[in-house]
XYZ file of C-alpha atoms in Angstrom:
242
model
C -41.370 20.864 -40.923
C -40.728 17.495 -38.888
C -37.860 16.833 -40.927
C -36.479 20.244 -40.625
C -36.577 20.040 -36.704
C -34.655 15.487 -37.658
C -32.364 17.159 -39.404
C -31.545 19.692 -37.192
C -30.907 16.976 -33.711
C -29.272 14.983 -35.681
C -26.756 17.715 -36.741
C -26.465 18.581 -32.860
C -25.852 14.866 -32.128
C -23.128 14.061 -34.595
C -21.195 17.141 -33.308
C -21.719 16.410 -29.558
C -20.195 13.038 -30.706
C -17.119 14.441 -32.619
C -16.467 16.989 -29.362
C -15.052 13.310 -27.211
C -11.577 12.020 -27.384
C -10.688 15.280 -29.246
C -6.245 16.295 -30.049
C -5.509 19.661 -30.962
C -3.173 20.505 -34.476
C -0.023 19.418 -31.461
C -1.586 15.622 -30.418
C -2.568 17.328 -26.732
C -6.152 16.548 -25.817
C -8.910 18.686 -25.620
C -11.960 18.417 -23.454
C -13.905 15.632 -23.115
C -12.730 12.242 -22.881
C -13.989 8.963 -22.577
C -12.248 6.010 -22.271
C -13.902 1.985 -22.675
C -11.983 -0.832 -21.387
C -10.776 -2.840 -24.791
C -12.681 -5.023 -26.684
C -15.874 -4.146 -23.504
C -18.809 -1.159 -23.967
C -18.137 -0.072 -19.881
C -16.490 2.782 -19.693
C -13.273 3.257 -18.311
C -12.716 6.051 -17.223
C -14.762 10.316 -18.373
C -13.613 13.832 -17.690
C -11.875 15.897 -19.121
C -9.091 17.798 -20.432
C -6.588 21.134 -21.432
C -3.767 21.114 -23.101
C -3.084 17.599 -21.910
C -3.487 18.337 -19.262
C -7.004 16.508 -16.645
C -9.177 19.241 -15.666
C -12.548 19.224 -13.198
C -14.180 15.815 -12.186
C -12.342 12.384 -13.472
C -14.717 9.419 -12.708
C -12.740 5.685 -13.200
C -15.219 2.536 -13.373
C -15.069 -0.661 -12.149
C -15.268 -3.589 -15.504
C -18.336 -4.194 -13.502
C -19.632 -0.567 -14.164
C -18.903 -0.475 -10.118
C -16.859 3.429 -9.219
C -14.059 2.852 -9.194
C -12.574 6.482 -7.857
C -12.942 10.246 -8.543
C -10.775 12.626 -8.817
C -10.923 16.262 -8.297
C -8.525 18.630 -10.071
C -7.568 21.936 -8.826
C -7.484 23.711 -12.026
C -4.788 23.371 -14.628
C -2.127 22.048 -12.079
C -2.152 18.739 -12.485
C -2.966 17.399 -8.273
C -6.466 16.138 -7.576
C -7.881 14.923 -4.326
C -8.828 10.715 -5.330
C -11.394 9.179 -3.308
C -11.384 5.369 -4.297
C -14.142 3.101 -3.938
C -13.745 -1.077 -3.420
C -16.606 -2.880 -5.893
C -18.416 -2.600 -3.075
C -19.218 0.396 -3.142
C -17.309 1.757 0.547
C -14.201 3.876 0.240
C -10.817 2.174 0.097
C -9.306 5.736 0.149
C -8.788 8.785 -0.695
C -5.397 11.421 -1.231
C -3.693 13.732 -3.221
C -1.973 12.599 -6.598
C 0.184 14.821 -8.566
C 0.231 14.206 -12.371
C -1.325 11.042 -11.811
C 0.619 9.544 -9.369
C 0.161 9.142 -5.594
C 2.062 12.227 -3.373
C 1.612 12.629 0.128
C -0.220 11.735 2.660
C -2.438 9.321 2.182
C -5.672 7.483 4.230
C -6.457 3.661 3.778
C -10.246 2.275 5.412
C -11.704 -1.378 6.198
C -15.540 -2.705 4.702
C -16.814 -0.671 8.416
C -15.256 2.918 6.939
C -11.798 2.262 10.035
C -9.329 3.913 9.388
C -6.797 1.260 8.776
C -3.256 2.835 7.493
C -2.267 5.955 6.996
C 1.352 5.517 3.815
C 3.060 8.892 2.668
C 4.014 8.480 -1.043
C 6.223 10.746 -3.817
C 5.543 10.677 -6.861
C 3.655 7.178 -7.179
C 6.054 5.519 -4.387
C 6.409 4.890 -0.597
C 8.801 7.348 0.832
C 7.653 8.540 4.468
C 6.472 6.155 7.400
C 3.146 3.519 6.390
C 1.095 3.011 9.434
C -1.099 0.053 10.779
C -3.466 0.893 12.758
C -6.048 -2.003 15.302
C -9.314 -2.133 15.223
C -9.754 0.810 17.693
C -7.223 3.076 15.937
C -4.093 2.011 18.149
C -0.269 1.423 16.274
C 0.331 -1.963 15.112
C 3.146 -1.589 13.064
C 5.757 1.067 11.724
C 7.558 0.933 8.396
C 9.995 3.664 7.290
C 10.214 3.539 2.567
C 12.576 5.799 0.880
C 11.575 5.842 -2.851
C 9.693 2.495 -2.935
C 12.224 0.860 -0.799
C 11.471 -0.205 3.109
C 14.382 1.707 4.423
C 14.708 2.957 8.215
C 13.017 1.680 11.509
C 10.754 -0.639 11.917
C 8.133 -1.472 14.668
C 5.199 -3.662 15.735
C 3.603 -2.995 18.582
C 0.387 -4.721 21.040
C -2.663 -3.332 21.328
C -1.443 -2.091 24.616
C 1.041 -0.120 23.002
C 3.826 -1.950 23.989
C 6.384 -2.844 21.601
C 6.380 -7.047 20.094
C 8.707 -6.194 17.355
C 12.040 -4.253 16.527
C 13.764 -3.738 14.068
C 16.000 -1.644 11.245
C 16.132 -2.294 6.875
C 18.481 -2.120 4.570
C 17.789 -1.593 1.377
C 14.457 -3.527 1.563
C 16.096 -5.866 3.754
C 16.169 -6.822 7.368
C 19.591 -6.242 8.256
C 20.903 -5.341 12.165
C 19.902 -6.043 15.785
C 16.197 -7.364 15.846
C 14.067 -8.233 19.184
C 10.960 -9.689 19.617
C 8.697 -9.588 22.735
C 5.819 -11.439 24.323
C 2.807 -9.282 26.302
C 4.417 -8.797 28.854
C 7.560 -6.988 27.483
C 10.380 -10.135 28.547
C 12.555 -11.068 25.256
C 10.818 -13.755 23.399
C 13.620 -13.788 20.336
C 17.235 -11.766 20.108
C 19.184 -11.827 17.088
C 20.834 -10.095 13.715
C 19.788 -9.831 10.176
C 22.250 -9.245 7.423
C 20.389 -8.545 4.191
C 17.645 -10.265 5.718
C 19.679 -13.612 6.649
C 20.032 -14.637 9.805
C 23.786 -14.234 11.190
C 25.583 -15.228 13.988
C 24.186 -16.156 17.817
C 20.107 -15.960 17.609
C 18.591 -16.589 21.661
C 15.038 -17.975 22.426
C 14.616 -16.686 25.707
C 11.571 -18.424 27.812
C 10.547 -16.854 30.996
C 12.351 -13.870 30.408
C 15.959 -16.295 30.806
C 18.089 -17.066 28.037
C 17.190 -20.496 27.060
C 18.224 -21.365 23.623
C 21.439 -20.328 21.421
C 21.178 -20.978 17.518
C 23.827 -19.769 15.636
C 23.631 -18.794 11.802
C 25.481 -18.369 9.030
C 23.595 -16.057 6.008
C 20.626 -18.208 7.266
C 21.381 -21.936 7.334
C 20.637 -23.267 10.959
C 24.848 -24.714 12.529
C 24.039 -24.885 15.618
C 21.285 -25.194 18.629
C 22.816 -25.248 22.552
C 20.501 -25.195 25.695
C 21.894 -22.349 28.042
C 18.539 -23.363 30.932
C 20.634 -25.427 33.456
C 16.213 -27.326 33.851
C 17.540 -28.390 29.494
C 15.854 -27.671 26.759
C 13.285 -30.756 25.988
C 12.432 -29.016 22.325
C 16.162 -29.548 21.640
C 15.642 -33.370 22.083
C 12.667 -34.097 20.161
C 13.599 -32.801 17.892
C 17.126 -34.290 18.025
C 14.957 -37.658 18.012
C 13.231 -36.401 15.773
C 16.230 -35.975 12.941
């Protein structure tokens, strides 16, 4: 009898092993799958497929063995809600995957659990507004994206909500007028970019008044001029250094 039970146990065990990482006649993944890191016994992910579509719960792991992410798939839609973790175990991000690509609004967290940013995604690329937050939840910066490239308005803010910088991106580079402000709301530096390079007249302010004019030609500083009747010691120092 012992031999019979041992034989049955071996058969059952062999059957269970055989049911992992299977494909059908069309080459589609079916049933339970478990993949390991190359040249390692550490599991990379574990989950279930039906006709090549992930279903149910998928769990991914870091090479260290710590949990990397958990994705809960909605039936056979290819849509899943993901929670991602740092090696230390704290939740780093959460959002939707559509056909294994990030989509819609994702939320990102710091080690203390505070929300630090939100990013809009479309088919795996940033698309829409990315918002970066201060520790208290107020907005520190907003960046506009289109198909993975910075495109549109860019704004930085001080913790009190006043504007720190403002400009526009075109094809991933600052383009057009850009303004930088001090925390009291006065302008500090104003000028224009052309394809990410300073060009034309740039003005440095002091006490809310134009202090120095810098003249650029596609990123190259050509000249500096003092606009302050009281003088510009910093220009004199730079000329002396040269």
